[in-house]
PDB file of C-alpha atoms in Angstrom:
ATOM      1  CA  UNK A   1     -39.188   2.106 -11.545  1.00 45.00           C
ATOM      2  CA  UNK A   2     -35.119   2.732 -11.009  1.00 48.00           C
ATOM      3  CA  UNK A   3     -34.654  -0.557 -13.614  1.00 52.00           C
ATOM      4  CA  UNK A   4     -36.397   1.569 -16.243  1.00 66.00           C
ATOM      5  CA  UNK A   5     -34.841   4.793 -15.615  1.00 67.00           C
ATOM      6  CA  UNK A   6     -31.303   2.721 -16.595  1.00 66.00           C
ATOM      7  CA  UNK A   7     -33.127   0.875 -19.580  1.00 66.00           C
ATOM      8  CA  UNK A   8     -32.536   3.920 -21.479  1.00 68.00           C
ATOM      9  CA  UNK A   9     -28.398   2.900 -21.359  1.00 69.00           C
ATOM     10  CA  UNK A  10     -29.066  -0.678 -22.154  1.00 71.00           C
ATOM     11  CA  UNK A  11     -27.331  -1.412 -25.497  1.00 72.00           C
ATOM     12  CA  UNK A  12     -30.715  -2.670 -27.905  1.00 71.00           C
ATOM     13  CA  UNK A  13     -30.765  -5.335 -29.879  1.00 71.00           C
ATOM     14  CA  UNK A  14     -32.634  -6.767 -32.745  1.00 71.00           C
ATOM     15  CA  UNK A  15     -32.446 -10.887 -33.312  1.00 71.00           C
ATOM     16  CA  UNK A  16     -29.900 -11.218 -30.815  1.00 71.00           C
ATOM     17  CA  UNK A  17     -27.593  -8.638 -32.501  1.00 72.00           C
ATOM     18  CA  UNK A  18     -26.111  -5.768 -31.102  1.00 72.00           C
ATOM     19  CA  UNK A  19     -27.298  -2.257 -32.710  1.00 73.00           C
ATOM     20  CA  UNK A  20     -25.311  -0.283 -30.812  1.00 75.00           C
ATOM     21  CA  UNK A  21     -23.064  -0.909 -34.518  1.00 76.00           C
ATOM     22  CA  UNK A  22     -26.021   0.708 -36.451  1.00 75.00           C
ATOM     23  CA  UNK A  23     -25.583   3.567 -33.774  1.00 75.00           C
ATOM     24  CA  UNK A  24     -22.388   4.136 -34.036  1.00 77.00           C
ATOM     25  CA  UNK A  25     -21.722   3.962 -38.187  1.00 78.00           C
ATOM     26  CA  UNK A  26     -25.098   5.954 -38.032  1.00 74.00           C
ATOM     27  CA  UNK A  27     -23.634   9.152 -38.107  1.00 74.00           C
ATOM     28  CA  UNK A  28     -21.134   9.156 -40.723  1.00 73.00           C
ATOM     29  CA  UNK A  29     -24.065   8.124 -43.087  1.00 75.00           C
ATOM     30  CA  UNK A  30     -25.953  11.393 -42.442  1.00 73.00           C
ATOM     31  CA  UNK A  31     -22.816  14.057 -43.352  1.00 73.00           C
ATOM     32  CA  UNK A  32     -23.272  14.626 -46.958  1.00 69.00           C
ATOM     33  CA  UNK A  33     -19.819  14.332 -48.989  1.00 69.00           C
ATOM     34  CA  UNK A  34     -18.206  17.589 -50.211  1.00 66.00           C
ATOM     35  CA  UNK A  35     -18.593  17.400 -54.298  1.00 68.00           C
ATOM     36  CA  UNK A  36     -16.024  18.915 -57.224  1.00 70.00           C
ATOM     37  CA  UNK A  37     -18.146  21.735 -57.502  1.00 69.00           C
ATOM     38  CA  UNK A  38     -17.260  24.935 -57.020  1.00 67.00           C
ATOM     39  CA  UNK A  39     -20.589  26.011 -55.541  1.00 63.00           C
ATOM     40  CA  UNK A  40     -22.208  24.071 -52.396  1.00 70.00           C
ATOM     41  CA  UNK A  41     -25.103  24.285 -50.913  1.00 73.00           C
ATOM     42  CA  UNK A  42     -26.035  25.717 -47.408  1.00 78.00           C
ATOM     43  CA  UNK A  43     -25.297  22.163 -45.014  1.00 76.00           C
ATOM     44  CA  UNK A  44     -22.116  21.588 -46.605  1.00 78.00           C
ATOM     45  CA  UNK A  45     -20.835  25.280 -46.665  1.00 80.00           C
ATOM     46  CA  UNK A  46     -21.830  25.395 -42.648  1.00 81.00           C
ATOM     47  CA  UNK A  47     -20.083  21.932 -42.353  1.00 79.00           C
ATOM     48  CA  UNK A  48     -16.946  22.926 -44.210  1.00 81.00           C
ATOM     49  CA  UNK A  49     -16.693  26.324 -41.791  1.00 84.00           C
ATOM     50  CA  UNK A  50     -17.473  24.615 -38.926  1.00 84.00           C
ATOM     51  CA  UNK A  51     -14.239  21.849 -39.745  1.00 83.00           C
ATOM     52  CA  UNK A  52     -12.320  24.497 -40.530  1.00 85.00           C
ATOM     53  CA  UNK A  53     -13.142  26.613 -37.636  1.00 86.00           C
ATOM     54  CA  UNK A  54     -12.382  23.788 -35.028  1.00 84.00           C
ATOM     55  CA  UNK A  55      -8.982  22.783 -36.818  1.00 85.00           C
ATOM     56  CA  UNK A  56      -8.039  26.091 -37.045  1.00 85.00           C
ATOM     57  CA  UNK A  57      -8.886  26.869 -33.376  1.00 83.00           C
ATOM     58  CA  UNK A  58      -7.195  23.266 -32.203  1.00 82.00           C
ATOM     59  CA  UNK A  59      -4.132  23.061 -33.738  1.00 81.00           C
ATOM     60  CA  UNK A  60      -2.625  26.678 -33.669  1.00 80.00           C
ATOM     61  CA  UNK A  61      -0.549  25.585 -30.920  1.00 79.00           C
ATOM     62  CA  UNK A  62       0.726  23.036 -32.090  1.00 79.00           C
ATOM     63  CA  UNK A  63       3.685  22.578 -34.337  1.00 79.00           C
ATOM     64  CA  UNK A  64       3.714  21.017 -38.103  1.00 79.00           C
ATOM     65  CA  UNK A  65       4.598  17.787 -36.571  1.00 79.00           C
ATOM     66  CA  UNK A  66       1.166  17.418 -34.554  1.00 79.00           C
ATOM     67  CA  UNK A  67      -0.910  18.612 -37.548  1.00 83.00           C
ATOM     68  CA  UNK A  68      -0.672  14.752 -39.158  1.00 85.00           C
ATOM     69  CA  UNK A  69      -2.985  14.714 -36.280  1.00 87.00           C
ATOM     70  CA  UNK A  70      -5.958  16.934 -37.872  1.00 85.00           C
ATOM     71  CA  UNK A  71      -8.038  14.649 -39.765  1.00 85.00           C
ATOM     72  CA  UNK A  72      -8.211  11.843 -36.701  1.00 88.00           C
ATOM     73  CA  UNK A  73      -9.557  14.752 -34.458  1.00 89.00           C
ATOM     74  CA  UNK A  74     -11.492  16.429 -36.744  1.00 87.00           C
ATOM     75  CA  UNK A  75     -13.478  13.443 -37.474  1.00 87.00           C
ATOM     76  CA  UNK A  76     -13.613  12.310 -34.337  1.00 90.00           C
ATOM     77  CA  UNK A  77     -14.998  15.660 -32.836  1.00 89.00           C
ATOM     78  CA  UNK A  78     -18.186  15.395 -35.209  1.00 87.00           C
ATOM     79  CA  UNK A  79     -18.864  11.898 -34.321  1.00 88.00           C
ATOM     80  CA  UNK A  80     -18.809  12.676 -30.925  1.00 91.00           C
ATOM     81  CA  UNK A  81     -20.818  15.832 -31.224  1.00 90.00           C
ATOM     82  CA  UNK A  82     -22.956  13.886 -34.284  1.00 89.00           C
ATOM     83  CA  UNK A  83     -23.558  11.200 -31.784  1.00 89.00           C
ATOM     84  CA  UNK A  84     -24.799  13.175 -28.374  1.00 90.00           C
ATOM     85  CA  UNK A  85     -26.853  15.458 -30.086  1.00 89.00           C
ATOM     86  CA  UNK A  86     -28.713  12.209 -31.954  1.00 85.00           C
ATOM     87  CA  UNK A  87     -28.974  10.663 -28.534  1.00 84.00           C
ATOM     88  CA  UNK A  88     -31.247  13.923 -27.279  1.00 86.00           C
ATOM     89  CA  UNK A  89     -34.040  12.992 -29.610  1.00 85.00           C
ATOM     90  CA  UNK A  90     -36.973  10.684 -28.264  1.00 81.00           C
ATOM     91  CA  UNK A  91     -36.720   6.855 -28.386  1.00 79.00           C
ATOM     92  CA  UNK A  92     -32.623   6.661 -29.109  1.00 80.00           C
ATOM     93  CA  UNK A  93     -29.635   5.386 -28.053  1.00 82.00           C
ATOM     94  CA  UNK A  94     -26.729   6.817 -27.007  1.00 85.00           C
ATOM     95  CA  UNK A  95     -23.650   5.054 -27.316  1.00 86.00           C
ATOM     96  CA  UNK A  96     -21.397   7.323 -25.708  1.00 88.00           C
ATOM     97  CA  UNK A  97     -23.263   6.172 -22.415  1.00 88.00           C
ATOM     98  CA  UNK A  98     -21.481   3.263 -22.580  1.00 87.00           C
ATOM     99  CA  UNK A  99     -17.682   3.738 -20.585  1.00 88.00           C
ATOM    100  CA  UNK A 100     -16.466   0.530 -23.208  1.00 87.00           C
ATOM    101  CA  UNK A 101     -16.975   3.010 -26.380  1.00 88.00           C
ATOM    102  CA  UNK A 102     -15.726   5.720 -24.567  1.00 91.00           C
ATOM    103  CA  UNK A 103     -12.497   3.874 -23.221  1.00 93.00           C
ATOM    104  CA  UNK A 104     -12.125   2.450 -26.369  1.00 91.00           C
ATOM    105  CA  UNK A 105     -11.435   5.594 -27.967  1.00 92.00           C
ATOM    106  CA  UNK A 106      -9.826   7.546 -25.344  1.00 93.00           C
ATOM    107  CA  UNK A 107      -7.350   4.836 -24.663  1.00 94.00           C
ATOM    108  CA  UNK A 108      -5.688   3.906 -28.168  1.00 94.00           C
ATOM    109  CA  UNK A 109      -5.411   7.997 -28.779  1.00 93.00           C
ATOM    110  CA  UNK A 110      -3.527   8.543 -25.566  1.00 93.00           C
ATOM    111  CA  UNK A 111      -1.453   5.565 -25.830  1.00 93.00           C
ATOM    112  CA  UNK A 112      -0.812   6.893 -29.723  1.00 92.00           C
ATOM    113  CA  UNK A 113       0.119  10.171 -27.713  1.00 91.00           C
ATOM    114  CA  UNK A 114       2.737   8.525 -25.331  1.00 90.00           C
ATOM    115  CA  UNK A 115       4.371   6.171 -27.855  1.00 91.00           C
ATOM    116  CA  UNK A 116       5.151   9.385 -30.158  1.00 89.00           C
ATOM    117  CA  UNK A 117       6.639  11.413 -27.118  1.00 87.00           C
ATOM    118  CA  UNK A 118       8.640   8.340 -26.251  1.00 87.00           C
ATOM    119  CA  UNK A 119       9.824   8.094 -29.372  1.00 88.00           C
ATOM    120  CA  UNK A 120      10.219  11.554 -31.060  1.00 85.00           C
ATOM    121  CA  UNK A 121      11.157  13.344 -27.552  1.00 84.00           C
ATOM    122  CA  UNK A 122      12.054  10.352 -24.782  1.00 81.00           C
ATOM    123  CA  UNK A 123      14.242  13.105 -22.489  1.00 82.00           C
ATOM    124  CA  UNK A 124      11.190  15.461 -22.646  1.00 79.00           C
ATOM    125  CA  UNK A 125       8.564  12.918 -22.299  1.00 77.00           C
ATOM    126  CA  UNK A 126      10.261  11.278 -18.792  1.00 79.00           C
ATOM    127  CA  UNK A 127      11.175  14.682 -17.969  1.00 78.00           C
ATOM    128  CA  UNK A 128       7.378  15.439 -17.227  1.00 76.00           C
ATOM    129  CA  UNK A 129       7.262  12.463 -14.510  1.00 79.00           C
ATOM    130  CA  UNK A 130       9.689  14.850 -12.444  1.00 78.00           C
ATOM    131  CA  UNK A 131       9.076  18.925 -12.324  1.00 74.00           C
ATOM    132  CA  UNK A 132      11.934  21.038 -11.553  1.00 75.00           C
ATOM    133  CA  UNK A 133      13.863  22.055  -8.679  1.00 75.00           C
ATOM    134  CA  UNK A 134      12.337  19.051  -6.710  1.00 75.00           C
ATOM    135  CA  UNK A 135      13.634  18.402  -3.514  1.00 81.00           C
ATOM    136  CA  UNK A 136      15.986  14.915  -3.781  1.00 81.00           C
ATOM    137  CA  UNK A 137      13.792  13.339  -0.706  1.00 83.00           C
ATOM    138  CA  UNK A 138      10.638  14.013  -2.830  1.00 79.00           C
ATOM    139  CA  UNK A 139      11.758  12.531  -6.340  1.00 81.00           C
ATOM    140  CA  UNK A 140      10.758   9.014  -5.854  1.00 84.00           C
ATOM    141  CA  UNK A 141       6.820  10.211  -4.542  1.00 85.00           C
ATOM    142  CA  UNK A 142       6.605  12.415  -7.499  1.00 84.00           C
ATOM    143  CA  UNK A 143       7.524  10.496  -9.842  1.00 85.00           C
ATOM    144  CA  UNK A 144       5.072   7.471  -8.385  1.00 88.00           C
ATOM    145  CA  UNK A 145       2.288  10.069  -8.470  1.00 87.00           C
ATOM    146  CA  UNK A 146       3.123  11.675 -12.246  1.00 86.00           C
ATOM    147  CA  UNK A 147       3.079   8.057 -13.450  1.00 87.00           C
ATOM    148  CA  UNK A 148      -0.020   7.339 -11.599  1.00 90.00           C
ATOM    149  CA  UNK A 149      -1.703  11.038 -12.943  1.00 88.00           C
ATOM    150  CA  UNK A 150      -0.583   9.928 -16.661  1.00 88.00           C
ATOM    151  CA  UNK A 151      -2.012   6.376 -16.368  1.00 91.00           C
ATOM    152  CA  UNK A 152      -5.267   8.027 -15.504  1.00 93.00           C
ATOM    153  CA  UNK A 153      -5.704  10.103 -18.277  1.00 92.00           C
ATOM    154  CA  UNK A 154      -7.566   7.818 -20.573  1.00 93.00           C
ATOM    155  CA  UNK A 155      -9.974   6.905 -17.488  1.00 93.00           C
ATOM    156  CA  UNK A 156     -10.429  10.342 -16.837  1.00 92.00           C
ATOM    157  CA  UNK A 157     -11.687  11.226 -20.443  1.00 92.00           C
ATOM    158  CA  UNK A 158     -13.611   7.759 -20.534  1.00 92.00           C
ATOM    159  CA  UNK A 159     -15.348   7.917 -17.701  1.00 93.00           C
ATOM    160  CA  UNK A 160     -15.906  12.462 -17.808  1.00 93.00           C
ATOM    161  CA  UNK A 161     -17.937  11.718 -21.217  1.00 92.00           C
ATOM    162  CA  UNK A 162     -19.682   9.243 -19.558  1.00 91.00           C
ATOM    163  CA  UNK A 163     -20.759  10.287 -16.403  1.00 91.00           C
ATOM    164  CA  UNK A 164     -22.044  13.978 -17.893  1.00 92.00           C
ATOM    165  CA  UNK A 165     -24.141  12.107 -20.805  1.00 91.00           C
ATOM    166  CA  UNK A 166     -25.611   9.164 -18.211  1.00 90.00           C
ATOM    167  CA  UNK A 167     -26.228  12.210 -15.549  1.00 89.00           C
ATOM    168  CA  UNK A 168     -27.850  14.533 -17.894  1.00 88.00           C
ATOM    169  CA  UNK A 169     -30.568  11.560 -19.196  1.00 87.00           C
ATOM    170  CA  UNK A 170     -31.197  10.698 -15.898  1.00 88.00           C
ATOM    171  CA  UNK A 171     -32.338  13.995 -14.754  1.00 90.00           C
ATOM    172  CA  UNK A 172     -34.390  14.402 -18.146  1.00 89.00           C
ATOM    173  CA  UNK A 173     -35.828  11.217 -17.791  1.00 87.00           C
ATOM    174  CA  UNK A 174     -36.895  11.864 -14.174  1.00 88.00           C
ATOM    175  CA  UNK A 175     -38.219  14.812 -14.569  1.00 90.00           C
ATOM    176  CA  UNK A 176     -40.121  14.283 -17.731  1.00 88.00           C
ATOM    177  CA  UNK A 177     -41.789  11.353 -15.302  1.00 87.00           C
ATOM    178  CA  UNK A 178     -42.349  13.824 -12.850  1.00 89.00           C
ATOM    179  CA  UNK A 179     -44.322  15.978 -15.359  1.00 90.00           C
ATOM    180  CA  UNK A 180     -46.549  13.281 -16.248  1.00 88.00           C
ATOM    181  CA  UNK A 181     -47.398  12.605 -13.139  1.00 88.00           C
ATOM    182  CA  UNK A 182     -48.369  15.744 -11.432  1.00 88.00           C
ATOM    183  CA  UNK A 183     -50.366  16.959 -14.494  1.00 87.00           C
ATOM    184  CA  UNK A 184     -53.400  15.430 -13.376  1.00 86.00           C
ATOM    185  CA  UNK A 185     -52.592  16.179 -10.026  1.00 88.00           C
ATOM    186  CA  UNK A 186     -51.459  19.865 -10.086  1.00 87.00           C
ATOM    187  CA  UNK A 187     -51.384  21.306 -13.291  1.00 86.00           C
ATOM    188  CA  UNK A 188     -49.875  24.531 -12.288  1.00 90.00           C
ATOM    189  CA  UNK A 189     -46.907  22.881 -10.260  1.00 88.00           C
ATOM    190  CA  UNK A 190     -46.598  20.222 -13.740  1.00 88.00           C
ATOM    191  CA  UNK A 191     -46.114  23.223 -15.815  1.00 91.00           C
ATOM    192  CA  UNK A 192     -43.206  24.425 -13.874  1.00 91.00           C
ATOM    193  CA  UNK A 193     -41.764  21.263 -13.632  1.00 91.00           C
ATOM    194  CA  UNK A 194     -42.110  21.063 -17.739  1.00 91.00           C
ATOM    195  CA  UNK A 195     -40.219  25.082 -18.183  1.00 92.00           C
ATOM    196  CA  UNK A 196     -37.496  23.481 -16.319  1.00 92.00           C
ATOM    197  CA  UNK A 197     -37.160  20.561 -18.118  1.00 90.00           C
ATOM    198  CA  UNK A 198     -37.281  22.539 -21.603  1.00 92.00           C
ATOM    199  CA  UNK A 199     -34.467  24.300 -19.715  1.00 93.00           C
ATOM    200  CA  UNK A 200     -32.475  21.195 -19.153  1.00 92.00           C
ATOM    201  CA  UNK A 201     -33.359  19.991 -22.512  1.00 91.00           C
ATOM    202  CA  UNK A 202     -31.425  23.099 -23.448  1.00 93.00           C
ATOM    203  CA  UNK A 203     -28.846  22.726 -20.923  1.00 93.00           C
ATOM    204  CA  UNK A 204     -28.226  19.060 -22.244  1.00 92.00           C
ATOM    205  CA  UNK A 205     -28.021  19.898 -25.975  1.00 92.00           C
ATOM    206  CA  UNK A 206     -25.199  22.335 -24.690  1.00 93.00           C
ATOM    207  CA  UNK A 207     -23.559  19.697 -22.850  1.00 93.00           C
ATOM    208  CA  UNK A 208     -23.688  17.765 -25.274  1.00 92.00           C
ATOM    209  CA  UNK A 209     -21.435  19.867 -27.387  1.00 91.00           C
ATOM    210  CA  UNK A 210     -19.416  20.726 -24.874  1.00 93.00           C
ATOM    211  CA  UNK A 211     -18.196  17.271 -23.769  1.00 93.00           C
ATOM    212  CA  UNK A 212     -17.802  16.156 -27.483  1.00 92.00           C
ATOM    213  CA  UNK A 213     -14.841  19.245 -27.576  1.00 91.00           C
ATOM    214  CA  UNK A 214     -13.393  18.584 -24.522  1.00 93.00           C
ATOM    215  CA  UNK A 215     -12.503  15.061 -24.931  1.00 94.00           C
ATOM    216  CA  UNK A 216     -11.180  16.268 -27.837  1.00 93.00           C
ATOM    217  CA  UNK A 217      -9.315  18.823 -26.775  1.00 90.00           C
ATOM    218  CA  UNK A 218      -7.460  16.979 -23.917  1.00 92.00           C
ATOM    219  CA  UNK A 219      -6.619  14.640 -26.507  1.00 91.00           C
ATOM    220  CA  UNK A 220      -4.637  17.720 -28.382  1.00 90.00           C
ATOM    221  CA  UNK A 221      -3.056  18.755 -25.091  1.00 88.00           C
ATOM    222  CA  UNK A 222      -2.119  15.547 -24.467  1.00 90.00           C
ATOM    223  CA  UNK A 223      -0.351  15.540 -27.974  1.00 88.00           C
ATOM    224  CA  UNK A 224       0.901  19.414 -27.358  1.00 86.00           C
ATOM    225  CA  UNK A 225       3.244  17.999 -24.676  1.00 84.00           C
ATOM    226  CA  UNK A 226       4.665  15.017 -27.256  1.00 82.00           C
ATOM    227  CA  UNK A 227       4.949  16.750 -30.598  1.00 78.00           C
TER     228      UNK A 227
END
């Protein structure tokens, strides 16, 4: 019973080839492309506010120099967000379950991150491995622990996606099982059981969004303290 409550995270295949691919190009094929017209319909109108909305929101503090940045994010936060809500629906797969998708993005964005502080700012960008006013006895731990803090960034946004979306399945799975089982059982106690998971369900889809903006938005402070 616990192997098939982690099936669910088990990358699927068809013919011996990996569809996590499919998954993953998946859900740039359902955003419809903005046309030359002046008048859109409803989806793209919501789609063009909500863009503009987040950009808007994420880059205000940030000067012209991080705005290059705008388009990566952008598109990045809907296929994070694209991809977690498509992994609430019945018989899917999630690929931001997987901590080797998830380090594979956070990791080239933070290192993009470093490289430009080290090169635009380097005085600034070593200055944050040593805060202020620090006693001289105390400068070689600090600087062995803000090294050790920065290095963990990109595990820390790998692994935070992860562990909420894995978690969150989990618990719907189980109790979803639960349901099924005490129905015939006790159908008052399997009714319950079934308002809380709608609640979860509901609980998830907000997670779901949630996570998708942080990870995004660490990525931005991250580039706040290079640009």
């Amino acid at each position: 019973m616990m192997t098939s409550f982690f099936d669910q995270f088990a990358s699927p295949s068809f013919l011996g080839i990996p569809l996590i691919f499919v998954a993953v190009t998946l859900p740039w094929i359902m955003f419809p492309a903005p046309p030359a017209r002046w008048v859109n319909n409803r989806l793209i109108t919501l789609q063009t506010w909500f863009i503009n909305r987040f950009t808007n929101q994420l880059f205000t503090p940030l000067n012209v120099e991080g705005h290059k940045w705008a388009l990566l994010l952008a598109s990045l936060m809907v296929f994070l967000l694209t991809i977690n809500m498509l992994g609430l629906l019945p018989y899917t797969f999630t690929p931001t379950t997987q901590l080797s998708l998830n380090m594979g993005l956070a990791v080239p964005l933070w290192l993009a991150t470093v490289i430009i502080g080290m090169r635009n700012q380097p005085t600034i960008a070593l200055g944050h491995l040593l805060p202020e006013g620090t006693p001289i006895p105390l400068i070689p731990v600090l600087i062995i622990i803000e090294t050790i803090s920065l290095f963990i960034r990109p595990l820390a946004l790998g692994v935070r996606l992860t562990a909420n979306l894995t978690a969150g399945h989990l618990l719907i799975q189980l109790i979803a099982t639960a349901v099924f089982v005490l129905l015939p059982i006790l159908p008052t106690v399997a009714i319950f059981t079934a308002t809380i998971l709608f609640l979860l369900t509901l609980l998830e889809v907000a997670v779901a969004m949630i996570q998708a903006y942080v990870f995004v938005l660490l990525l931005s402070l991250y580039l706040q303290e290079n640009v």
